[in-house]
Coordinates of C-alpha atoms in Angstrom, one line a residue:
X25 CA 31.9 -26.8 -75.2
X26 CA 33.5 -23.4 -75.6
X27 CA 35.1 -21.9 -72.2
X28 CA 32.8 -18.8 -70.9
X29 CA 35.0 -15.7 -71.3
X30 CA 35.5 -13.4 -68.1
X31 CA 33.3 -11.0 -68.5
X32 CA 30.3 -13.8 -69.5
X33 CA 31.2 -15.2 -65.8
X34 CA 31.3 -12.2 -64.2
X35 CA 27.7 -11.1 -66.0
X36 CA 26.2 -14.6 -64.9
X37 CA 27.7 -14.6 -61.3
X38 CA 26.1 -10.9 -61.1
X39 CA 22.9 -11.9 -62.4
X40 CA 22.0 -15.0 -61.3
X41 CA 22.2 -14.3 -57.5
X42 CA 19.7 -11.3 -58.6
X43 CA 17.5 -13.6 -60.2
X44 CA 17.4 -16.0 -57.4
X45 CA 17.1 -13.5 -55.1
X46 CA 14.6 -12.0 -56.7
X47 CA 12.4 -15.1 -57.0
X48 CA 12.7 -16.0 -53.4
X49 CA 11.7 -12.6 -52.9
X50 CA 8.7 -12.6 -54.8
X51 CA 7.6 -16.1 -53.3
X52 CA 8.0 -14.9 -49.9
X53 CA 6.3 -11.8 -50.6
X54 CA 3.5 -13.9 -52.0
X55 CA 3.5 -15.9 -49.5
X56 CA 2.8 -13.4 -46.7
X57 CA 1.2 -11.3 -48.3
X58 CA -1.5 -14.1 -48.5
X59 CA -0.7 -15.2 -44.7
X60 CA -1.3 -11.5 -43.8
X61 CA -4.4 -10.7 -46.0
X62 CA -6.0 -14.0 -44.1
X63 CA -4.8 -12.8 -40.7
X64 CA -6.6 -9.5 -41.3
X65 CA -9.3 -10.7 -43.1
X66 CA -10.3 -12.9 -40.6
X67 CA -9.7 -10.0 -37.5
X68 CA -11.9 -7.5 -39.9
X69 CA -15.2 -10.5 -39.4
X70 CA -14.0 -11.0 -35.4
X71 CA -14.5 -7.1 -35.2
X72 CA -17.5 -7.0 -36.9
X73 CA -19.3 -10.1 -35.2
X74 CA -18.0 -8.4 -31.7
X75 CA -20.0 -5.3 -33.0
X76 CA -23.2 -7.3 -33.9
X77 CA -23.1 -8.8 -30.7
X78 CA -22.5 -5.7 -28.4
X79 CA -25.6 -4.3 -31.1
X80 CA -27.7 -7.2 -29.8
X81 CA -26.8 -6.8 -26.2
X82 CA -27.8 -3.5 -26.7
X83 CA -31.3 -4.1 -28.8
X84 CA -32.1 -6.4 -25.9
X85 CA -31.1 -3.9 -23.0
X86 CA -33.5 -2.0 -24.2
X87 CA -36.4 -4.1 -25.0
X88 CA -36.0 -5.6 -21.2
X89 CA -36.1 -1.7 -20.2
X90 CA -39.1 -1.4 -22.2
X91 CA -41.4 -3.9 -20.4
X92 CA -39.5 -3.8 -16.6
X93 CA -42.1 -1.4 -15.3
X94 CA -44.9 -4.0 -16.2
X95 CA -42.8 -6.9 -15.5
X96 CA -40.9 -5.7 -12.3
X97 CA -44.6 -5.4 -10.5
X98 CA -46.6 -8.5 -11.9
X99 CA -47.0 -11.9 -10.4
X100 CA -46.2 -15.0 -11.8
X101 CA -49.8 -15.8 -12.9
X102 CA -50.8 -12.6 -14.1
X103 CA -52.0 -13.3 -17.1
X104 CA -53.2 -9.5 -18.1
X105 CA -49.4 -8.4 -17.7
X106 CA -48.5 -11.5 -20.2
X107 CA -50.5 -9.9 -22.3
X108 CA -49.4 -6.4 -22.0
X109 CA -45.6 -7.3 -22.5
X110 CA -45.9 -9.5 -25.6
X111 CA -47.8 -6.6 -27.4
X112 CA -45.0 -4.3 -26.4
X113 CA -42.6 -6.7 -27.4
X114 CA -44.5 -7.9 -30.9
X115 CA -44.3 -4.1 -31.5
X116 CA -40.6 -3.5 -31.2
X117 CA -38.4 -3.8 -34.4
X118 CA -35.3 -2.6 -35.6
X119 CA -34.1 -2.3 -39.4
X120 CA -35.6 -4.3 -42.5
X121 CA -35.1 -8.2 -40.2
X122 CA -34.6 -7.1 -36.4
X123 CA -37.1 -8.2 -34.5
X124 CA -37.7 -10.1 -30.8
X125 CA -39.1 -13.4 -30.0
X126 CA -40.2 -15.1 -27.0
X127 CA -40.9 -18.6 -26.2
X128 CA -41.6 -20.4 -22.5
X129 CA -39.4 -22.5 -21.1
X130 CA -41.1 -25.6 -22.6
X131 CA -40.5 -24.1 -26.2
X132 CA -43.8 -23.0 -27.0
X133 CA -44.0 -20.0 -29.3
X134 CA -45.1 -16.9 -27.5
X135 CA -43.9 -14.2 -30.0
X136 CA -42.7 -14.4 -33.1
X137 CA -43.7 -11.5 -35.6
X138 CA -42.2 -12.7 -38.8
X139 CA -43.8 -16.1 -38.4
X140 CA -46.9 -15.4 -36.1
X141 CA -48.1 -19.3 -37.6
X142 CA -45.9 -20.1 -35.1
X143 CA -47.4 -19.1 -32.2
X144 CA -48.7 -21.7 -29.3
X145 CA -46.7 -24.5 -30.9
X146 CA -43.9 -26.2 -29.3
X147 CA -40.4 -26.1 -31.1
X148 CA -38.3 -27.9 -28.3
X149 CA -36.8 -30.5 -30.7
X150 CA -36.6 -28.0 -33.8
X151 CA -32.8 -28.1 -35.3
X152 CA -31.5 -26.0 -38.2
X153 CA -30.0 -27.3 -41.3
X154 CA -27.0 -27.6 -39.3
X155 CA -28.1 -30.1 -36.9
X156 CA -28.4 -27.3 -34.3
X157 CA -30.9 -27.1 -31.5
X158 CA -32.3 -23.6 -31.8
X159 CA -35.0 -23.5 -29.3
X160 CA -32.9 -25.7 -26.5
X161 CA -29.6 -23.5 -27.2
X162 CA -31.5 -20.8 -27.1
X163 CA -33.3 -21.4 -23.3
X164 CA -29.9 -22.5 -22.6
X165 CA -28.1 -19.8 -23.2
X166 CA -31.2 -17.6 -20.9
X167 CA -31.4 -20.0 -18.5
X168 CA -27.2 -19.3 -17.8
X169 CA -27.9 -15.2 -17.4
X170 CA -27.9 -14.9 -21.6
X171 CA -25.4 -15.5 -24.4
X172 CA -24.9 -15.7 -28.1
X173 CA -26.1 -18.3 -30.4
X174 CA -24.8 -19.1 -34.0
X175 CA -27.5 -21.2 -36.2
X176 CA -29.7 -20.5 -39.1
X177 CA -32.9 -19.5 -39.8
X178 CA -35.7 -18.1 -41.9
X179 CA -34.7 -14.0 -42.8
X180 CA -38.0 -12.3 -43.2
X181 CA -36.8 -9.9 -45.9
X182 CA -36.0 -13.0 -48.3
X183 CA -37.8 -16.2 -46.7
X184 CA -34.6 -18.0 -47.6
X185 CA -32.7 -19.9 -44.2
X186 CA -30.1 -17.2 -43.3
X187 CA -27.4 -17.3 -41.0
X188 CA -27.9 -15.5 -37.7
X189 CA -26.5 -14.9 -34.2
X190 CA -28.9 -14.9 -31.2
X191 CA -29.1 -13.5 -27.8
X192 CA -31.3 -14.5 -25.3
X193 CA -32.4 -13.8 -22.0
X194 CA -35.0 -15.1 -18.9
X195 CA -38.0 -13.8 -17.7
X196 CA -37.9 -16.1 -15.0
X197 CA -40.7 -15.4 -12.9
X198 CA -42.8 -16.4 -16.1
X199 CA -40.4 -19.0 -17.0
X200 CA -40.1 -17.1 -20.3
X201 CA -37.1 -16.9 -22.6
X202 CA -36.8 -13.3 -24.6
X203 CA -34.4 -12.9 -27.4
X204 CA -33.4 -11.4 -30.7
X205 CA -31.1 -11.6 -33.4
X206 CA -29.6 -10.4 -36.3
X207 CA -28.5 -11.8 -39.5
X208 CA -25.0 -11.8 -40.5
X209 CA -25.2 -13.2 -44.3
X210 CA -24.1 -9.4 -44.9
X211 CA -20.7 -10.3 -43.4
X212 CA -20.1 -13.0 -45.5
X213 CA -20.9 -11.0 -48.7
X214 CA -18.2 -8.0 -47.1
X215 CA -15.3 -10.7 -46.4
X216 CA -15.3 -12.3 -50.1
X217 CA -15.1 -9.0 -51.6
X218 CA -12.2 -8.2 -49.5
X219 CA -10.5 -11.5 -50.4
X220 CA -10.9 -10.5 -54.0
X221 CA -9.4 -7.1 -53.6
X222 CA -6.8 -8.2 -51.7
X223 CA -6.1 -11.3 -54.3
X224 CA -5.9 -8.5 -57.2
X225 CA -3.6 -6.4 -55.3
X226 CA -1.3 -9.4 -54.7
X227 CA -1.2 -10.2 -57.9
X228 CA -0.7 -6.5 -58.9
X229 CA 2.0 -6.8 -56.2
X230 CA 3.2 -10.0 -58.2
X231 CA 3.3 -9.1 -61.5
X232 CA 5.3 -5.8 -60.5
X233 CA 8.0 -7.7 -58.9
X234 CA 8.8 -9.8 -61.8
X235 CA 8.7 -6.2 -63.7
X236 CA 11.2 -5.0 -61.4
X237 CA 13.5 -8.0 -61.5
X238 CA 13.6 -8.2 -65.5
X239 CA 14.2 -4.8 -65.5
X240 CA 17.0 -4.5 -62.8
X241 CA 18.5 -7.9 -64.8
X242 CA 18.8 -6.1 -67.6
X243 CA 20.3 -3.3 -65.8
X244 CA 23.0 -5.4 -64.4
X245 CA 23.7 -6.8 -68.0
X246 CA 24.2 -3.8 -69.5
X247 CA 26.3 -2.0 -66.5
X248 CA 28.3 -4.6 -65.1
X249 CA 27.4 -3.1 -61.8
X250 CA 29.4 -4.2 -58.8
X251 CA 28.7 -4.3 -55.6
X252 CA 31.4 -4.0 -53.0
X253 CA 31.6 -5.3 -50.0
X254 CA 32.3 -1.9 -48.1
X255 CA 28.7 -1.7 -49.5
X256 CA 27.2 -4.5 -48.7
X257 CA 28.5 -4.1 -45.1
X258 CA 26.8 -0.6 -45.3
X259 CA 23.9 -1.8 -46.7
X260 CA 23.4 -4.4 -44.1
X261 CA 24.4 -2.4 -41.5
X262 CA 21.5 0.6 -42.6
X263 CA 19.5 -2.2 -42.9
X264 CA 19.6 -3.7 -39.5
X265 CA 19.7 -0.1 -38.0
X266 CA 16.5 0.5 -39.3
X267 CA 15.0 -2.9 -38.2
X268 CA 15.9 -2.2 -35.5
X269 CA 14.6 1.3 -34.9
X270 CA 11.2 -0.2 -36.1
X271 CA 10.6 -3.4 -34.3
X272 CA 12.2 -1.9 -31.2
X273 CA 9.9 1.1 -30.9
X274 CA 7.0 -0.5 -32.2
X275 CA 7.6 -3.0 -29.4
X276 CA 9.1 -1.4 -26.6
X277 CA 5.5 1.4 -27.1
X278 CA 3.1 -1.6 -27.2
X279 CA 4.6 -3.7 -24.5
X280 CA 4.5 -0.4 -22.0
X281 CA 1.0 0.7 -23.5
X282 CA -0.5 -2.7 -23.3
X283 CA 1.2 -2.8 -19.5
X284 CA -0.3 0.3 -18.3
X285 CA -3.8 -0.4 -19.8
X286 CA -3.6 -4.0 -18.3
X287 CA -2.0 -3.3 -14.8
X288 CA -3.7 0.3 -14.4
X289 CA -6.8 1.3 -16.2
X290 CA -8.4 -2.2 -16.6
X291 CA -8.0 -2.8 -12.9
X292 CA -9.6 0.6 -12.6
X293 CA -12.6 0.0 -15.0
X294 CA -12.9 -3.1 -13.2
X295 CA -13.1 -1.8 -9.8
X296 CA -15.7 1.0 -11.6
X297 CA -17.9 -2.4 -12.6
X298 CA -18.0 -4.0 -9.2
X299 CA -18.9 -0.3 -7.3
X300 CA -21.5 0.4 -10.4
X301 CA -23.1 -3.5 -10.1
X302 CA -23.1 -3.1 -6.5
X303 CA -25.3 0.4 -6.7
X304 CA -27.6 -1.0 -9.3
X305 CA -28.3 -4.1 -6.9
X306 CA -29.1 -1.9 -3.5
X307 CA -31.2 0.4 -6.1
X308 CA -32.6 -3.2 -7.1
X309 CA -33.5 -3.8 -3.5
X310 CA -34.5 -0.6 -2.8
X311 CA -31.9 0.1 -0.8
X312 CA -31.2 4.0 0.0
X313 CA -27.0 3.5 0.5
X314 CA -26.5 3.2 -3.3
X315 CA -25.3 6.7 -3.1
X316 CA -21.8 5.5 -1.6
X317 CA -20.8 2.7 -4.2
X318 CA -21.6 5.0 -7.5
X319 CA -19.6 8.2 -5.3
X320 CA -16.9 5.1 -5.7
X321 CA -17.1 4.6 -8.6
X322 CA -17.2 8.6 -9.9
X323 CA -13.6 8.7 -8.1
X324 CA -12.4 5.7 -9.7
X325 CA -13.3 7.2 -13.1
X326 CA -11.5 10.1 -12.4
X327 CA -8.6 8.2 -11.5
X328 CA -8.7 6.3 -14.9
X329 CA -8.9 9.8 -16.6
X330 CA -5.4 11.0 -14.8
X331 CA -4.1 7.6 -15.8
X332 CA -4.8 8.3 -19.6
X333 CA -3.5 11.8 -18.7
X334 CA -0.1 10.1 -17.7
X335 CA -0.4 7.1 -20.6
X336 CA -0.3 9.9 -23.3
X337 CA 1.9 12.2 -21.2
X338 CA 4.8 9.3 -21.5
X339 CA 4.4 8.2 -24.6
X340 CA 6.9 11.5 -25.5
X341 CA 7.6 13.9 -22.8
X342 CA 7.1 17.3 -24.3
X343 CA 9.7 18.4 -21.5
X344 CA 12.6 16.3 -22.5
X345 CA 12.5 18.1 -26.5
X346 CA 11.9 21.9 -25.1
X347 CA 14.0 21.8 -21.5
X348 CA 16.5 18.8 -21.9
X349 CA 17.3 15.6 -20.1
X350 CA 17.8 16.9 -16.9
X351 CA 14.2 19.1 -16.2
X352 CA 12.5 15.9 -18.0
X353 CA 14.3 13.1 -15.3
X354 CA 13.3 15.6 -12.5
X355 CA 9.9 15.9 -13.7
X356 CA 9.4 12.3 -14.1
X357 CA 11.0 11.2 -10.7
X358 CA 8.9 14.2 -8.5
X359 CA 5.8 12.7 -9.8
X360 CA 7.0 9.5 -9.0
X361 CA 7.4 10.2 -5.6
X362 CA 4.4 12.7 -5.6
X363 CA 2.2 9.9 -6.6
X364 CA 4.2 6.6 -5.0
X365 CA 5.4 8.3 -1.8
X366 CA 8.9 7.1 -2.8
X367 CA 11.7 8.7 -1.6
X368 CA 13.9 10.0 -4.7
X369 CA 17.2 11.2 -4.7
X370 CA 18.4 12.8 -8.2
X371 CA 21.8 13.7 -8.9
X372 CA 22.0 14.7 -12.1
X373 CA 24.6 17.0 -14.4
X374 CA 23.7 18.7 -17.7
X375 CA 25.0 16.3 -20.3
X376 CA 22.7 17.5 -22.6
X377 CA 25.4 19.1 -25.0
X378 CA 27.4 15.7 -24.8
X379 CA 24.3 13.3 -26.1
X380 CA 22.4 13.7 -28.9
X381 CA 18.6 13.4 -29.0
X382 CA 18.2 9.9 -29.6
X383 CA 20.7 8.6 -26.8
X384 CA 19.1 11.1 -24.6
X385 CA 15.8 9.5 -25.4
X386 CA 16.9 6.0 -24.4
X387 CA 18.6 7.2 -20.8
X388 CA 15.2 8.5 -20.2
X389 CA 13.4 5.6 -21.5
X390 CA 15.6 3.0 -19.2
X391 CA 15.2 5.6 -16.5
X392 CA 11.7 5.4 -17.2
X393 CA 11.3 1.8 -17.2
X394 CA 13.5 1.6 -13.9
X395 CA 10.8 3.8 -11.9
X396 CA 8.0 1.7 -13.2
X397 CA 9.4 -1.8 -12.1
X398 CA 10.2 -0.1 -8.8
X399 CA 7.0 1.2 -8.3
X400 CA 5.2 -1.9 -9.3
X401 CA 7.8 -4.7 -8.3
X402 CA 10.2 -3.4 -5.4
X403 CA 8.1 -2.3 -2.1
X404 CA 11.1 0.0 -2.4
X405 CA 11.1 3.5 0.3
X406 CA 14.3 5.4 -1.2
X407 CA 15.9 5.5 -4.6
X408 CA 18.8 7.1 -5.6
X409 CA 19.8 7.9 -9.1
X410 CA 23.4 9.5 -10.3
X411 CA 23.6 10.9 -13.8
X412 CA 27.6 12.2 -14.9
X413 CA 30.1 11.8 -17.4
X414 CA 33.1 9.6 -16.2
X415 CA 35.7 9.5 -19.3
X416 CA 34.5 9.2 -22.5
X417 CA 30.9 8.0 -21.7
X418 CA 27.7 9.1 -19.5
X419 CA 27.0 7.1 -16.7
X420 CA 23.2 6.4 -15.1
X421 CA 23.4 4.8 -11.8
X422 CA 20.2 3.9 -10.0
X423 CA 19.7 2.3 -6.6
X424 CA 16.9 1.2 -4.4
X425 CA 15.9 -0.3 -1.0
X426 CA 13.4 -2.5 -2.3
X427 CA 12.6 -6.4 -2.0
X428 CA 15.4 -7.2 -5.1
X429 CA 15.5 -10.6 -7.3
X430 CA 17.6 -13.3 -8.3
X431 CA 19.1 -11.8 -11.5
X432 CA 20.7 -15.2 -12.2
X433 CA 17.0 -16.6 -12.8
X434 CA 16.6 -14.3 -15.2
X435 CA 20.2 -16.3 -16.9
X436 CA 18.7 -19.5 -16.5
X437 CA 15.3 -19.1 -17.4
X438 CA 14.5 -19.3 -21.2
X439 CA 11.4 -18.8 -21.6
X440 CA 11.5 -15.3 -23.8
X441 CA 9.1 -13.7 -21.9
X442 CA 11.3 -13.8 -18.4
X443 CA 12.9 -11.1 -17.8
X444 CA 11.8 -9.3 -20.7
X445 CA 12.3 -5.7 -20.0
X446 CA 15.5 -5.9 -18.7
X447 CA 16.9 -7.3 -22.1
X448 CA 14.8 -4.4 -23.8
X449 CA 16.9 -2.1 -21.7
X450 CA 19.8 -3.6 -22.3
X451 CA 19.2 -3.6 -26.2
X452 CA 18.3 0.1 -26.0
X453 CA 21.8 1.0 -24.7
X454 CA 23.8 -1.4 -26.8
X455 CA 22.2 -0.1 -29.4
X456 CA 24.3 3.4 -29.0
X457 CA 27.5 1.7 -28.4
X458 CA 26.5 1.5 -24.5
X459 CA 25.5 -1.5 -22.0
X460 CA 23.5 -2.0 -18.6
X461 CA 24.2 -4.0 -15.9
X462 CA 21.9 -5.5 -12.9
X463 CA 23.0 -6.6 -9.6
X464 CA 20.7 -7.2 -7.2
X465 CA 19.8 -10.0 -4.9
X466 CA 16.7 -10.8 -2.1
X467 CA 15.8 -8.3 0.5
X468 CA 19.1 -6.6 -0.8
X469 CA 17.7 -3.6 -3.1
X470 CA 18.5 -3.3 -6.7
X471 CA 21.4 -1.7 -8.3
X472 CA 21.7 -0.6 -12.2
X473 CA 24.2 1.2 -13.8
X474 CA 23.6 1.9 -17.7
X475 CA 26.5 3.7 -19.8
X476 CA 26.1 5.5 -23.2
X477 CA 29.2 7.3 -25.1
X478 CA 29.2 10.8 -25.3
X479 CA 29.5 12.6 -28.4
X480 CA 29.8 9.5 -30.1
X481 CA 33.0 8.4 -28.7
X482 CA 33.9 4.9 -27.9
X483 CA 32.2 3.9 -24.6
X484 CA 34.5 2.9 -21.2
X485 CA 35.0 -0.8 -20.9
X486 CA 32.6 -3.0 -18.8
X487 CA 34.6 -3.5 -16.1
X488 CA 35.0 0.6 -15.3
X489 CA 31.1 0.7 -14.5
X490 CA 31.3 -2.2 -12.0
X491 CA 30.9 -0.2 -9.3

């Protein structure tokens, strides 16, 4: 077998990492791009059965409004008010198959407009072709203050079994069950055309890959291209940089988003609920203090509204672009302590010339993120925070009086989620060439110090922050 000349090797060891790259590529392309399409195929039907359900809720909201000022004044055995309220209810439809049913708590048909056959039979032992109990589910479900149901049965607009979520309620002084449902066949129909879509695009996706590949082979072949390793290094080193940028501010804005939702406007809303259920029940009972709980509740809107105020206010202060670091850190700490009561003490030199826009972003940030786990976590009175340049690099210190922790918990624990913004912070300033350091212990306060080079100099060793 002849010996494969120089320039044949070098062709072949430039081509066939390409083509092996390339093919792994493409497989793991295919491969989550399939993962992913299921992922949001299957969120796109969550959304829209979440939306047919809040639909029903509503549907039947408004049926019970409907027949309340019959119901609310009858008596158990009037049979006249019976009456009245399944006419109103035989008469209420929505769209070509929405319609309400009621049955007793015995399973005896009471209304049923699409079937009206039905009517003073008993369906307690009726099941679907799925084995499911409808009627027993169904009075289940009421008897437990109403919920959702997932079985099949007869659409009107086709007489063919359908499937159909139901949502039921009790009349309980009449030992009634009231419900309603709608049919989500459409949903199916919606999902299979998005999985064939999303199959053609992958394949599209597929077949343009291999395009690429065969063409940048025969690019190689022809050109002999080289690549260094000065730019591979380059290359990789763009490339993490800009993984980096993305997963980190991706993350680092959903974490804080989803934290201030969780920890201040859902606790809001919540509290909004409780003063809003407790109003409805004294109006319920007739009561005339349901004025206070809803005047509660008002105020607790309005708090949620300056909450989303601040949400969308920190997402990017407008102050730090047009004024600098130093107004924005001011800003941010006096409405800190206008808001917490928390005495802060800012010391803080214009080092705006010395840092360019993105390291001044992430001192804010980790200043940012310091305040909030004070606020939240430390029972702190005082905090202190120093801002200067000592040598070659700018230096945040930041101090409180607060409760502390046991940083080397943080060390020892591994679950990922312990500790969680503190290694955020810290990736933020080693990111610029920088580092952050925590000391704190029990009772003892909390002390951070974060250091960033200026003017993109080399940074001061560890050991010079310390202190």
């Amino acid at each position: 077998m002849p010996k494969l000349n120089l320039r044949l090797k070098f062709l072949l060891l430039s081509i066939l990492p390409l083509v092996l790259a390339a093919s792994a590529i493409s497989w793991l392309v295919f491969a989550q791009a399939e993962r992913l399409a299921e992922a949001e195929i299957r969120t796109f039907e969550r959304n829209i059965l979440h939306a047919r359900k809040d639909e029903l809720k509503s549907y039947l909201e408004l049926a019970m409004k409907s027949i309340d000022h019959i119901y609310s004044v009858a008596s158990p055995l009037d049979a006249v008010s019976k009456e009245r309220v399944k006419a109103i209810i035989e008469d209420l439809s929505y769209g070509e198959d929405g319609y309400f049913f009621i049955y007793d708590r015995d399973g005896t048909a009471l209304v049923d407009p699409p079937e009206p056959w039905r009517l003073g039979r008993t369906y307690w032992n009726l099941r679907d072709i799925n084995g499911n109990s409808v009627i027993q589910g169904l009075i289940f479900n009421a008897e437990k203050g109403g919920d959702f149901m997932r079985h099949v049965w007869d659409k009107p607009s086709t007489g063919e079994p359908t499937e159909k979520i139901s949502y039921s309620l009790m009349l309980d002084k009449w030992d009634w069950m009231i419900g309603t449902g709608i049919y989500i066949d459409d949903i199916s129909e919606q999902v299979t055309e998005i999985e064939a879509e999303v199959s053609t695009h992958i394949r599209e996706t597929t077949m343009s890959i291999i395009g690429v590949t065969i063409l940048a082979v025969l690019l190689v072949g022809i050109s002999g291209t080289v690549v260094t390793l000065s730019e591979r290094k380059l290359a990789d080193s763009k490339l993490k940089e800009l993984t980096h940028r993305v997963v980190d501010v991706q993350e680092q804005e959903r974490l804080r988003v989803s934290r201030e939702l969780h920890d201040g406007i859902s606790q809001i809303l919540v509290s909004v609920k409780y003063a809003v259920e407790t109003a409805i029940a004294r109006i319920t009972q007739n009561r005339d203090n349901a004025i206070e709980p809803m005047e509660k509740a008002a105020n607790r809107l309005q708090d949620a509204i300056h909450e989303v105020r601040r949400i969308s206010r920190d997402l990017r202060p407008a102050v730090l672009d047009d004024l600098g670091l130093k107004p924005a850190i001011e800003s941010m700490c006096a409405e800190l302590q206008d808001r917490s009561g928390i005495l802060i003490e800012v010391k803080c030199d214009n080092v705006d010339g010395q840092l360019d826009i993105d390291k001044k972003t992430t001192l804010y940030r980790v200043l940012q993120e310091t305040l909030t786990n004070i606020e939240r976590h430390a029972d702190a009175t005082v905090v202190k925070i120093s801002i200067k340049r000592e040598g070659s690099s700018i230096i945040m210190r930041i101090a409180d009086n607060g409760v502390g922790f046991e940083t080397n918990r943080y060390i020892r624990n591994r679950d990922p989620r312990a500790g969680i913004g503190l290694r955020n912070m810290r990736e933020r300033m080693e990111f610029h060439g920088g580092g952050l350091s925590v000391r704190s212990e029990p009772d003892d306060g909390t002390k951070i110090t974060a250091f960033i080079p200026a003017n993109s100099q080399n940074a001061l060793p560890h050991d010079a922050i310390s202190g």
